[in-house]
XYZ file of C-alpha atoms in Angstrom:
709
model
C -26.578 -1.802 32.646
C -23.453 -1.748 34.104
C -20.979 -4.489 33.479
C -18.551 -4.641 36.737
C -15.208 -6.923 35.986
C -12.598 -8.172 38.018
C -9.605 -9.399 37.280
C -9.022 -13.274 36.403
C -6.216 -14.927 38.129
C -4.485 -15.769 35.187
C -5.314 -19.729 33.838
C -2.427 -22.075 32.799
C -2.631 -24.003 29.686
C -4.229 -27.811 31.335
C -7.295 -25.615 32.772
C -8.720 -25.886 29.674
C -12.566 -27.105 31.393
C -11.472 -24.128 34.160
C -11.110 -21.768 31.121
C -14.640 -23.582 29.038
C -16.924 -23.521 32.439
C -15.643 -19.684 32.897
C -16.942 -18.980 29.516
C -20.410 -20.760 29.516
C -20.483 -18.996 33.148
C -19.645 -14.951 30.859
C -22.224 -16.280 28.646
C -24.839 -17.231 30.881
C -24.228 -13.881 32.561
C -24.451 -11.349 30.008
C -27.414 -13.070 28.226
C -29.119 -12.961 32.045
C -27.581 -9.137 31.683
C -29.227 -8.486 28.244
C -32.821 -9.289 29.636
C -33.012 -7.744 32.974
C -31.883 -4.178 31.395
C -29.764 -1.691 34.642
C -28.861 -4.726 36.607
C -25.020 -5.017 37.484
C -23.276 -7.668 37.046
C -20.651 -8.797 38.775
C -18.307 -11.937 37.456
C -15.705 -13.121 39.895
C -13.595 -16.410 40.186
C -12.726 -18.488 43.204
C -10.001 -20.196 43.347
C -9.820 -23.756 42.664
C -7.931 -25.757 45.419
C -4.761 -27.854 44.802
C -6.393 -31.826 44.390
C -9.143 -29.930 42.338
C -5.806 -28.255 40.035
C -4.793 -32.175 40.304
C -8.041 -33.080 38.424
C -8.114 -30.812 36.362
C -4.816 -32.084 34.923
C -5.787 -35.579 35.306
C -8.717 -35.180 33.186
C -6.146 -34.713 29.851
C -4.927 -38.367 30.377
C -6.200 -40.748 27.723
C -6.220 -43.099 29.806
C -7.566 -44.523 33.267
C -6.399 -42.165 36.544
C -8.718 -41.179 39.672
C -8.524 -38.994 42.272
C -9.105 -39.774 46.570
C -9.157 -36.758 48.333
C -7.915 -37.115 52.117
C -11.445 -35.786 53.172
C -13.490 -37.536 52.122
C -11.882 -41.407 53.402
C -10.603 -39.166 57.204
C -15.264 -39.166 58.319
C -14.382 -42.804 58.790
C -11.610 -45.042 59.616
C -8.389 -44.058 57.951
C -5.872 -46.897 59.465
C -4.650 -47.842 55.907
C -3.996 -47.282 52.173
C -7.160 -50.146 52.474
C -9.303 -47.086 53.593
C -7.658 -44.885 50.939
C -7.985 -46.459 48.009
C -11.653 -48.472 48.581
C -13.982 -47.876 45.336
C -11.339 -46.963 42.857
C -11.531 -49.755 40.159
C -8.537 -51.589 39.039
C -6.805 -51.337 43.021
C -7.056 -54.619 44.936
C -5.821 -53.124 48.135
C -6.697 -55.680 51.752
C -5.050 -55.392 55.094
C -3.887 -58.737 56.126
C -3.089 -58.984 59.665
C -4.260 -54.960 59.985
C -0.701 -53.395 59.723
C 0.804 -51.754 56.356
C 2.006 -54.719 55.243
C -0.956 -54.356 52.801
C -1.374 -56.038 49.841
C -1.607 -53.558 46.902
C -2.032 -54.452 43.268
C -3.025 -52.792 40.219
C -3.698 -54.664 36.886
C -2.590 -58.495 38.448
C 0.977 -56.271 38.963
C 2.723 -57.937 41.809
C -0.177 -59.848 41.723
C 1.694 -63.282 43.312
C 3.588 -61.364 46.265
C 1.619 -61.996 49.655
C 1.454 -59.298 52.241
C 4.767 -58.878 54.298
C 6.953 -58.546 51.126
C 8.202 -54.799 49.579
C 5.615 -53.387 47.564
C 6.731 -54.682 43.996
C 4.465 -53.801 39.652
C 3.151 -50.161 41.255
C 5.583 -47.332 41.728
C 4.918 -45.736 44.450
C 5.310 -41.004 45.170
C 4.713 -38.768 47.360
C 4.859 -35.876 46.720
C 6.090 -36.413 42.710
C 9.063 -37.842 44.036
C 10.019 -41.464 44.476
C 9.733 -44.159 47.472
C 9.610 -47.154 45.385
C 13.342 -48.212 44.521
C 15.335 -51.103 43.155
C 14.259 -53.292 45.858
C 11.022 -52.006 45.691
C 8.578 -50.489 47.847
C 9.314 -50.759 51.656
C 5.346 -50.623 53.162
C 6.075 -48.623 56.501
C 5.302 -45.025 54.806
C 2.854 -46.221 53.125
C 0.131 -45.178 55.535
C -2.490 -42.113 54.985
C -1.035 -40.455 58.053
C -0.676 -35.736 57.185
C -2.018 -36.421 53.604
C -3.882 -33.522 51.138
C -5.489 -36.019 48.062
C -4.039 -39.438 46.224
C -3.849 -39.879 43.213
C -3.983 -43.077 40.645
C -2.069 -43.898 37.648
C -3.119 -46.773 36.390
C -0.592 -48.951 34.060
C 1.437 -46.358 31.864
C -0.422 -43.870 32.413
C 1.619 -42.844 34.761
C 4.043 -42.099 32.004
C 4.157 -38.242 34.238
C 5.596 -39.631 37.037
C 8.601 -41.927 35.536
C 6.745 -45.461 35.506
C 7.003 -47.671 33.946
C 5.543 -50.815 35.873
C 2.399 -52.556 34.379
C 0.329 -51.471 38.137
C 1.641 -47.393 36.318
C 1.746 -45.613 39.624
C 0.038 -43.927 43.344
C 1.227 -40.632 44.084
C -0.068 -39.682 47.817
C 0.801 -35.787 48.046
C 1.274 -34.192 51.549
C -0.812 -31.603 53.322
C 1.293 -27.900 53.109
C 0.545 -24.681 54.798
C -1.655 -24.055 52.343
C -3.652 -26.345 52.237
C -4.891 -27.071 56.352
C -3.597 -24.488 57.885
C -4.482 -24.231 61.986
C -4.262 -27.184 64.240
C -6.165 -30.544 64.233
C -6.307 -33.487 65.732
C -7.628 -36.289 65.636
C -8.608 -39.337 67.537
C -9.249 -42.963 66.743
C -10.551 -45.711 68.732
C -12.454 -49.278 67.565
C -12.346 -53.358 67.457
C -8.965 -54.619 67.980
C -7.512 -52.781 70.573
C -8.003 -50.025 67.567
C -6.456 -47.022 68.770
C -4.826 -44.355 66.778
C -3.959 -40.119 67.661
C -2.555 -37.454 64.907
C -2.030 -33.714 65.809
C -0.984 -31.279 63.113
C 0.183 -27.817 62.906
C 0.664 -25.838 59.602
C 0.279 -22.239 58.049
C 2.060 -19.449 56.037
C 4.628 -17.602 57.619
C 6.204 -14.620 55.264
C 6.828 -16.015 52.118
C 6.799 -19.720 53.523
C 5.057 -22.184 54.312
C 5.299 -25.257 56.103
C 3.573 -28.199 57.783
C 3.965 -30.654 60.928
C 1.737 -33.801 61.746
C 2.589 -36.224 64.353
C 0.864 -39.370 65.030
C 0.770 -43.095 66.749
C -1.098 -45.732 66.490
C -2.015 -49.605 67.962
C -3.188 -52.573 67.480
C -4.081 -54.971 69.905
C -5.443 -56.900 66.296
C -7.994 -59.478 65.539
C -4.904 -62.923 65.401
C -3.743 -63.826 67.555
C -0.138 -62.707 67.354
C -0.730 -59.569 65.731
C -0.067 -56.793 67.029
C 0.844 -53.482 65.420
C 2.315 -50.611 66.784
C 3.562 -47.642 64.621
C 4.892 -43.894 65.323
C 5.714 -41.169 63.297
C 5.886 -37.472 61.815
C 5.888 -35.753 58.711
C 6.563 -32.508 57.685
C 6.146 -29.806 54.847
C 8.013 -26.831 54.644
C 8.342 -24.422 51.873
C 9.675 -21.453 50.134
C 9.199 -18.099 47.775
C 12.502 -16.962 46.533
C 10.640 -14.568 43.911
C 8.574 -14.882 41.216
C 10.073 -17.940 38.957
C 11.576 -19.486 41.791
C 10.373 -21.906 44.968
C 11.442 -25.389 46.701
C 10.066 -27.576 49.383
C 11.073 -29.447 51.988
C 9.233 -33.183 52.194
C 10.628 -35.336 55.352
C 8.333 -37.765 56.867
C 9.896 -40.882 59.764
C 8.557 -43.441 60.464
C 8.500 -46.598 63.271
C 7.153 -49.312 62.610
C 6.705 -53.605 65.085
C 4.268 -56.297 63.944
C 3.427 -59.997 64.513
C 2.924 -61.787 61.338
C 0.000 -64.822 62.394
C 0.327 -66.966 59.034
C -1.580 -68.028 56.832
C -4.571 -70.431 57.561
C -6.686 -72.823 55.805
C -9.633 -73.213 54.214
C -10.829 -75.065 57.126
C -9.324 -73.368 59.707
C -11.261 -70.249 58.575
C -14.455 -71.764 58.520
C -14.085 -72.794 62.331
C -12.540 -69.908 63.494
C -10.763 -66.929 61.478
C -9.234 -65.346 64.421
C -6.801 -67.707 65.826
C -3.784 -68.687 64.669
C -1.893 -71.262 62.168
C -0.055 -73.161 65.183
C 3.067 -73.442 62.431
C 2.624 -69.887 62.322
C 1.910 -69.339 66.711
C 5.205 -71.808 67.042
C 7.488 -69.384 64.551
C 6.366 -66.011 66.538
C 7.832 -63.947 63.408
C 7.937 -60.904 63.921
C 9.107 -57.554 61.941
C 10.841 -53.809 63.234
C 11.230 -50.961 60.783
C 13.648 -49.516 63.493
C 13.784 -46.330 61.933
C 13.045 -45.728 58.240
C 13.202 -41.769 57.394
C 12.437 -40.776 53.699
C 13.741 -37.571 52.808
C 12.506 -35.008 49.646
C 13.590 -31.533 48.087
C 11.650 -30.602 45.057
C 12.785 -26.687 43.896
C 10.508 -25.212 40.389
C 12.095 -22.516 38.296
C 9.980 -21.203 35.707
C 10.985 -19.254 32.782
C 9.920 -15.943 31.413
C 8.076 -17.967 28.788
C 5.978 -19.938 31.462
C 8.234 -23.332 31.187
C 9.088 -24.800 33.849
C 11.804 -26.898 35.650
C 11.562 -29.009 38.538
C 14.656 -30.540 40.083
C 14.066 -33.294 42.361
C 16.054 -35.151 45.348
C 15.425 -37.509 48.020
C 17.212 -39.470 50.186
C 15.687 -43.277 51.965
C 17.436 -44.627 54.651
C 14.794 -47.485 55.593
C 16.641 -50.633 58.284
C 14.630 -53.303 58.747
C 14.758 -56.745 61.269
C 12.548 -59.649 60.315
C 12.608 -61.774 63.177
C 12.111 -66.192 64.415
C 11.473 -66.388 67.684
C 11.622 -69.813 67.796
C 15.111 -70.501 66.405
C 16.057 -66.715 67.148
C 16.529 -67.249 63.188
C 16.486 -62.831 62.939
C 17.393 -61.640 58.983
C 18.848 -58.228 59.214
C 18.339 -55.174 55.912
C 19.817 -52.667 55.202
C 18.821 -49.840 52.732
C 19.952 -46.935 51.849
C 18.519 -45.008 48.526
C 18.908 -42.235 46.244
C 16.266 -40.963 44.223
C 17.207 -38.294 41.451
C 14.715 -36.505 39.194
C 14.742 -33.622 36.824
C 11.604 -32.418 34.625
C 11.345 -29.767 32.382
C 7.547 -28.999 30.844
C 7.035 -26.149 28.199
C 3.583 -25.198 26.401
C 4.269 -23.783 22.953
C 1.745 -22.874 20.171
C 1.464 -25.116 17.156
C -0.188 -22.835 14.102
C -3.631 -22.150 16.932
C -3.541 -25.491 18.228
C -1.600 -26.557 22.075
C 1.109 -28.008 22.262
C 2.733 -29.225 26.031
C 5.805 -31.044 25.496
C 7.454 -32.711 28.748
C 11.440 -34.250 29.319
C 12.676 -36.156 32.553
C 14.822 -37.851 33.448
C 14.830 -40.702 37.150
C 17.862 -42.691 38.399
C 17.030 -44.465 41.720
C 20.632 -46.261 42.968
C 21.739 -48.212 45.960
C 23.935 -46.004 47.968
C 23.430 -49.275 50.567
C 21.617 -52.664 50.302
C 22.370 -56.442 51.782
C 20.936 -58.878 53.942
C 22.723 -60.877 56.819
C 20.748 -63.965 58.086
C 22.039 -65.865 61.870
C 21.589 -68.986 62.523
C 20.922 -68.490 66.779
C 20.225 -71.020 69.817
C 17.157 -69.578 71.591
C 18.919 -70.458 74.949
C 21.319 -68.149 73.831
C 21.460 -64.787 74.182
C 23.928 -64.234 70.735
C 22.690 -64.854 67.316
C 24.693 -68.002 66.687
C 25.965 -67.967 63.938
C 26.241 -66.159 60.060
C 24.392 -68.224 57.322
C 23.828 -65.699 54.182
C 25.738 -62.238 53.522
C 24.406 -60.774 50.048
C 24.908 -57.502 48.863
C 22.808 -55.266 46.205
C 24.957 -52.258 46.302
C 24.807 -50.618 42.776
C 21.972 -51.514 41.995
C 19.728 -49.205 39.688
C 17.162 -48.204 37.145
C 17.019 -45.106 35.519
C 14.749 -43.092 32.723
C 14.951 -41.004 30.275
C 11.449 -39.747 28.924
C 10.671 -37.628 26.262
C 6.702 -36.656 26.221
C 4.299 -34.402 24.192
C 1.007 -33.936 24.602
C -0.893 -31.725 21.063
C -4.202 -30.471 20.717
C -5.203 -31.630 17.101
C -7.894 -30.399 16.533
C -10.420 -28.416 19.482
C -11.468 -31.535 21.400
C -8.412 -33.663 20.116
C -5.341 -34.410 21.112
C -2.335 -36.558 20.933
C -0.160 -38.371 23.696
C 2.721 -39.358 22.478
C 6.257 -40.644 24.610
C 8.957 -42.290 24.630
C 11.098 -43.798 27.078
C 14.447 -44.833 27.448
C 15.149 -47.017 30.526
C 18.652 -48.509 32.095
C 18.195 -50.927 34.829
C 21.201 -52.756 36.692
C 21.502 -55.138 39.553
C 24.217 -55.991 41.094
C 24.654 -58.635 43.398
C 26.150 -60.755 45.001
C 26.734 -63.726 47.940
C 28.782 -62.992 50.558
C 28.720 -65.544 52.750
C 26.627 -69.265 53.308
C 26.973 -71.168 55.453
C 26.339 -74.480 52.405
C 28.472 -74.740 49.346
C 27.141 -73.394 46.232
C 26.154 -76.372 43.528
C 23.911 -74.675 41.651
C 24.742 -73.818 37.701
C 24.661 -69.536 38.956
C 27.315 -67.694 40.145
C 27.580 -65.721 44.200
C 27.983 -62.669 41.766
C 26.369 -61.522 38.437
C 26.201 -58.221 37.699
C 22.422 -57.734 35.364
C 22.996 -54.303 33.001
C 19.702 -53.644 30.443
C 18.388 -51.578 28.166
C 14.599 -51.084 27.210
C 12.645 -48.879 25.283
C 9.130 -48.270 25.753
C 6.520 -45.787 23.817
C 3.444 -44.423 24.906
C 0.943 -43.598 21.722
C -2.768 -41.820 22.614
C -5.334 -40.361 21.656
C -8.258 -38.326 24.086
C -11.695 -36.744 22.334
C -14.017 -34.508 23.832
C -17.509 -35.141 23.146
C -18.224 -32.080 25.290
C -16.116 -30.243 28.408
C -17.464 -32.934 30.735
C -17.447 -35.583 28.753
C -14.485 -38.165 27.455
C -13.669 -40.814 24.958
C -9.900 -41.572 24.941
C -7.731 -45.040 23.762
C -3.734 -45.654 24.088
C -0.976 -48.547 23.423
C 2.163 -48.529 25.712
C 4.745 -51.023 26.626
C 6.055 -51.634 29.928
C 9.222 -52.027 31.966
C 9.167 -54.338 35.489
C 12.538 -54.804 36.648
C 13.001 -58.068 39.299
C 13.837 -55.907 42.465
C 17.374 -56.605 43.782
C 16.911 -58.721 46.638
C 15.005 -61.123 44.428
C 17.150 -62.835 42.231
C 18.715 -63.705 45.941
C 17.101 -62.794 48.983
C 17.300 -63.551 52.792
C 15.719 -67.147 53.678
C 18.452 -69.716 54.534
C 17.258 -72.223 51.747
C 17.202 -69.961 49.051
C 20.924 -69.453 48.826
C 22.275 -68.586 45.412
C 21.224 -66.155 42.646
C 19.196 -66.966 40.064
C 18.958 -65.781 37.155
C 15.266 -63.052 36.539
C 14.705 -60.293 33.785
C 12.487 -57.962 33.595
C 8.587 -58.468 32.497
C 7.595 -56.897 29.676
C 4.232 -56.189 28.384
C 2.492 -54.639 25.444
C -0.864 -53.206 26.208
C -4.114 -51.944 24.649
C -6.449 -49.209 26.114
C -9.504 -47.954 25.837
C -12.535 -46.248 27.907
C -15.005 -42.999 28.820
C -14.625 -41.324 31.720
C -17.106 -37.660 32.719
C -20.012 -35.987 33.993
C -23.774 -36.411 32.690
C -27.213 -35.508 34.278
C -26.800 -37.387 38.022
C -24.143 -39.619 35.728
C -20.359 -38.839 37.377
C -17.997 -42.144 36.538
C -15.749 -43.772 34.493
C -15.088 -46.732 31.479
C -11.515 -48.376 30.375
C -10.290 -51.475 29.134
C -7.888 -52.585 28.763
C -5.372 -56.260 27.490
C -2.024 -56.674 28.421
C -0.130 -58.823 26.298
C 3.242 -59.733 29.386
C 6.424 -61.643 27.836
C 8.572 -63.589 31.299
C 6.533 -62.045 33.521
C 7.669 -61.985 37.555
C 5.945 -64.919 39.363
C 5.696 -65.062 42.867
C 5.341 -68.810 44.649
C 5.916 -70.790 47.772
C 7.971 -73.648 46.535
C 8.129 -75.296 50.907
C 5.859 -74.884 53.409
C 7.463 -73.338 56.863
C 7.645 -75.429 59.779
C 7.566 -74.972 63.896
C 11.839 -74.248 63.097
C 12.329 -72.813 59.588
C 10.223 -69.559 57.582
C 8.449 -70.030 54.049
C 10.500 -70.109 50.593
C 9.144 -68.238 48.061
C 10.674 -68.178 45.279
C 10.568 -65.553 41.897
C 10.587 -66.130 38.355
C 10.055 -65.773 34.510
C 6.803 -66.780 33.642
C 5.538 -68.387 30.487
C 4.124 -65.535 28.701
C 0.432 -64.688 30.500
C -2.913 -62.043 29.993
C -3.834 -59.522 31.716
C -7.152 -58.143 31.025
C -9.996 -56.368 32.877
C -12.528 -53.891 32.979
C -12.288 -51.320 35.870
C -15.861 -49.334 36.285
C -16.591 -46.426 38.809
C -20.300 -44.354 38.578
C -21.158 -41.944 41.295
C -24.807 -41.172 40.887
C -27.453 -38.539 42.290
C -30.277 -40.634 43.305
C -32.611 -37.970 44.974
C -31.453 -34.010 45.502
C -34.400 -32.034 48.009
C -34.627 -28.558 47.919
C -32.771 -27.894 51.234
C -29.967 -29.349 49.512
C -30.753 -33.186 51.571
C -28.054 -35.538 48.952
C -28.821 -40.252 48.262
C -26.109 -41.223 46.546
C -24.697 -43.971 45.475
C -20.870 -44.955 45.065
C -19.963 -47.888 42.539
C -17.223 -49.651 41.510
C -16.464 -52.811 39.371
C -13.064 -54.943 38.229
C -13.181 -57.772 36.068
C -8.793 -59.013 36.638
C -8.845 -61.561 33.810
C -5.409 -63.452 34.189
C -3.978 -66.402 33.065
C -1.387 -67.711 30.857
C -1.557 -68.211 27.278
C -0.646 -71.384 26.539
C 1.936 -73.123 29.546
C 3.759 -76.096 28.757
C 2.239 -77.314 32.037
C -0.450 -75.024 33.488
C -1.875 -74.529 30.235
C -4.312 -71.307 29.858
C -4.849 -71.211 33.517
C -5.759 -68.003 35.599
C -2.990 -67.073 37.753
C -3.283 -67.605 40.533
C -2.920 -63.947 43.523
C -6.181 -62.178 43.328
C -9.753 -62.893 43.226
C -11.449 -62.459 38.939
C -14.856 -59.802 40.367
C -14.131 -57.073 42.943
C -17.581 -55.266 43.356
C -17.594 -52.647 45.655
C -21.529 -50.171 46.899
C -21.796 -47.194 48.818
C -25.467 -45.937 49.269
C -24.722 -42.315 51.425
C -27.314 -40.133 52.704
C -26.331 -36.180 53.327
C -27.562 -33.403 54.647
C -26.629 -29.887 54.576
C -25.755 -29.708 57.971
C -23.322 -32.042 58.233
C -24.570 -35.244 59.343
C -24.178 -38.067 56.979
C -25.319 -41.602 57.382
C -24.788 -44.758 54.873
C -23.905 -48.795 54.014
C -21.330 -50.137 52.150
C -20.972 -53.383 50.952
C -17.483 -55.670 49.346
C -19.098 -58.295 47.188
C -15.308 -60.696 45.940
C -15.174 -64.076 43.876
C -13.029 -66.664 44.964
C -10.045 -66.446 43.788
C -7.315 -69.263 42.926
C -4.838 -70.385 45.444
C -2.833 -71.783 43.158
C -0.859 -71.988 39.400
C -2.524 -75.575 38.839
C -5.700 -74.467 39.817
C -6.958 -77.044 41.977
C -7.166 -74.972 44.749
C -9.610 -72.012 45.136
C -10.055 -69.784 48.588
C -14.225 -68.916 48.758
C -16.318 -65.483 47.730
C -17.900 -64.028 49.947
C -19.798 -60.926 50.538
C -19.254 -58.486 53.655
C -21.438 -55.556 54.502
C -20.709 -52.183 56.687
C -21.948 -48.904 57.719
C -21.339 -45.710 58.061
C -22.834 -42.103 59.711
C -20.931 -39.266 61.495
C -21.453 -35.996 61.489
C -18.799 -32.715 60.623
C -20.285 -29.166 61.352
C -20.640 -26.873 58.659
C -18.072 -25.169 60.135
C -15.548 -27.818 59.371
C -13.883 -26.555 63.149
C -15.071 -30.217 64.124
C -16.051 -34.359 63.427
C -16.807 -37.802 64.540
C -18.257 -40.781 62.877
C -19.065 -44.482 63.521
C -17.867 -46.975 60.899
C -18.706 -50.546 61.410
C -17.181 -52.431 59.237
C -17.844 -56.482 58.483
C -21.925 -56.513 60.043
C -22.123 -60.097 59.913
C -19.270 -61.697 61.005
C -18.248 -63.012 57.808
C -15.224 -64.941 56.818
C -13.682 -64.285 54.634
C -10.426 -64.433 52.674
C -8.219 -61.085 52.008
C -4.799 -62.405 50.987
C -3.418 -65.649 49.121
C 0.203 -66.779 49.154
C 0.445 -68.628 46.230
C 1.195 -72.241 46.119
C 2.521 -74.000 42.788
C 0.074 -76.973 43.259
C -1.952 -77.876 46.361
C -3.192 -81.568 44.948
C -6.898 -79.907 45.659
C -5.343 -79.951 48.903
C -6.328 -77.544 51.946
C -3.567 -76.484 52.596
C -2.219 -73.189 54.695
C -2.541 -70.828 52.759
C -5.188 -67.544 52.797
C -5.088 -64.444 55.226
C -8.468 -64.021 56.644
C -9.910 -60.814 57.290
C -11.287 -59.192 60.233
C -14.309 -60.052 62.084
C -17.094 -57.550 62.970
C -15.703 -54.777 64.137
C -16.658 -50.856 65.633
C -14.619 -47.724 65.044
C -15.538 -44.611 66.078
C -12.905 -40.951 66.008
C -13.329 -37.287 66.535
C -11.208 -34.843 64.577
C -11.199 -30.548 66.061
C -9.400 -27.732 63.770
C -8.937 -24.298 65.502
């Protein structure tokens, strides 16, 4: 017998499973060689992709995490993050009005924030660099263009990204010239006037690589007054100076305009969900993102002992205009953020056991932040008199974190972490056209320090199956603008403090036979939860007034379950797979003086999604899907609920084995069901059918084609 070996690439400390798999392959081939004398055994290791390597790293987290490949999403419509985050347990992502201002919540984070506002309660990142700042997360850059994959880390499991939010983090990773070489054209069109064009190119030049993607999209809208248009560019440039030093530069730019339809009553939803609330139609709100720019860089230095030091820097400029046609009442927002990050990672051996240590420092600060609100005359060409000017410049979030993953035995790992955060809010109402009669000052500084520990255990029953558990503390600061927003009626600063929660989580994940899935159960005890409520409804001439306040103690608990099952496989390689995801959202007051143990409004208690798909090895695929959602509390008094619903869809397509081209047809809401995607929480509806429901799209068909050359 002759054994020919080829050199294998070095395995990083996080590739424990990869090493185990290779060991098993070598052992099996050696045994086969012993039984088949005088045969040649060739061992060759294939290079894993960037998304596969990221999945291996996520498997080392002692908590609920998941990864979404962009290639899987692009087998159907790829319009907003609703499409990307579908079938992700614990994640609620639903579009309202068809624009990028979708409602996103993880474990009830930001549950009461309506679509159209900045995202809160979850940290968003591009390539590990922060998008989220002291003002929350602007949504115009939260779109699917140019992504390789998306990581979802729930709760304190996002520790590695400096995220202390109850909802954790969503990290969107951009394509590079290494992961998406060549040229790519993608065209989409469909119902409600949807059309999207994307052109990208990437490649490697010497020691560097590049990726550039351009996109343009428009949507006439399902409801009246919901036209949307956007265009943008995404770039990723990398260069390797030497084996120890490499850097990347990311640039994202996007312009967006969308019209806001407003909310419906249950009666209006049932009668015709494509119509717009008459009050909303008369006021004719819209939003213009005049050109948001996000420029980030990440430089990595590798030491002689394979320890690494990452330095990240981001400049983010996101101006916008919120406009109200009925009163010529524009709000001008000016935002400029600077984000810094510094992370040191190393791996050591302690008495034969691996110890992975990380030290990180992150900072996000408003370089410039403020809003001006005007009260104009509809017949006038000017915007009229200044009503309010608020300033938030100088507000920041800073965090220092130390973490360690220690291998106690061959299969048992201990994760520890400690975060120290500083939260500062500098809020000044520089001008108001009405006197301040409140007990709060026009200008105040809020500066708070907090400690957030984390402790987790992960046990590998088999190389492909593990159980985990963790306890953690989360800190959610109020956004800078929530203390004194742009609304004319909310002129004075209100005292808000950060939301704190203690969370316990247990779960399992892995593969066994035809099954591949995860299950996590968690419970969070929350103090001073930041809840938003509509206190004054909109009229034909005035905008709705929303208020954010710290609540009495609340509980968030739930179940996050995902399961992929291969139901059938033929000898030719045909497969039938069933993908399922279930989320239980059980959020309620512990013992509120006004609302007792009422459930919190904004999110449904039960969400179930499933897809049954047939795939042929030659590239053809077809399937049906379902989303079933329970009723949702609309008000804190629990006197009004949005109706439950079940909608069905279907998808079919063809992906050439050569990967040169692809075509698909994606059909949504086959039965043309009237349903609710999001809620505008009301304090107490008193059982009345108030306008607080955002309707989902009716029956729609979407098609797309992609070419690679």
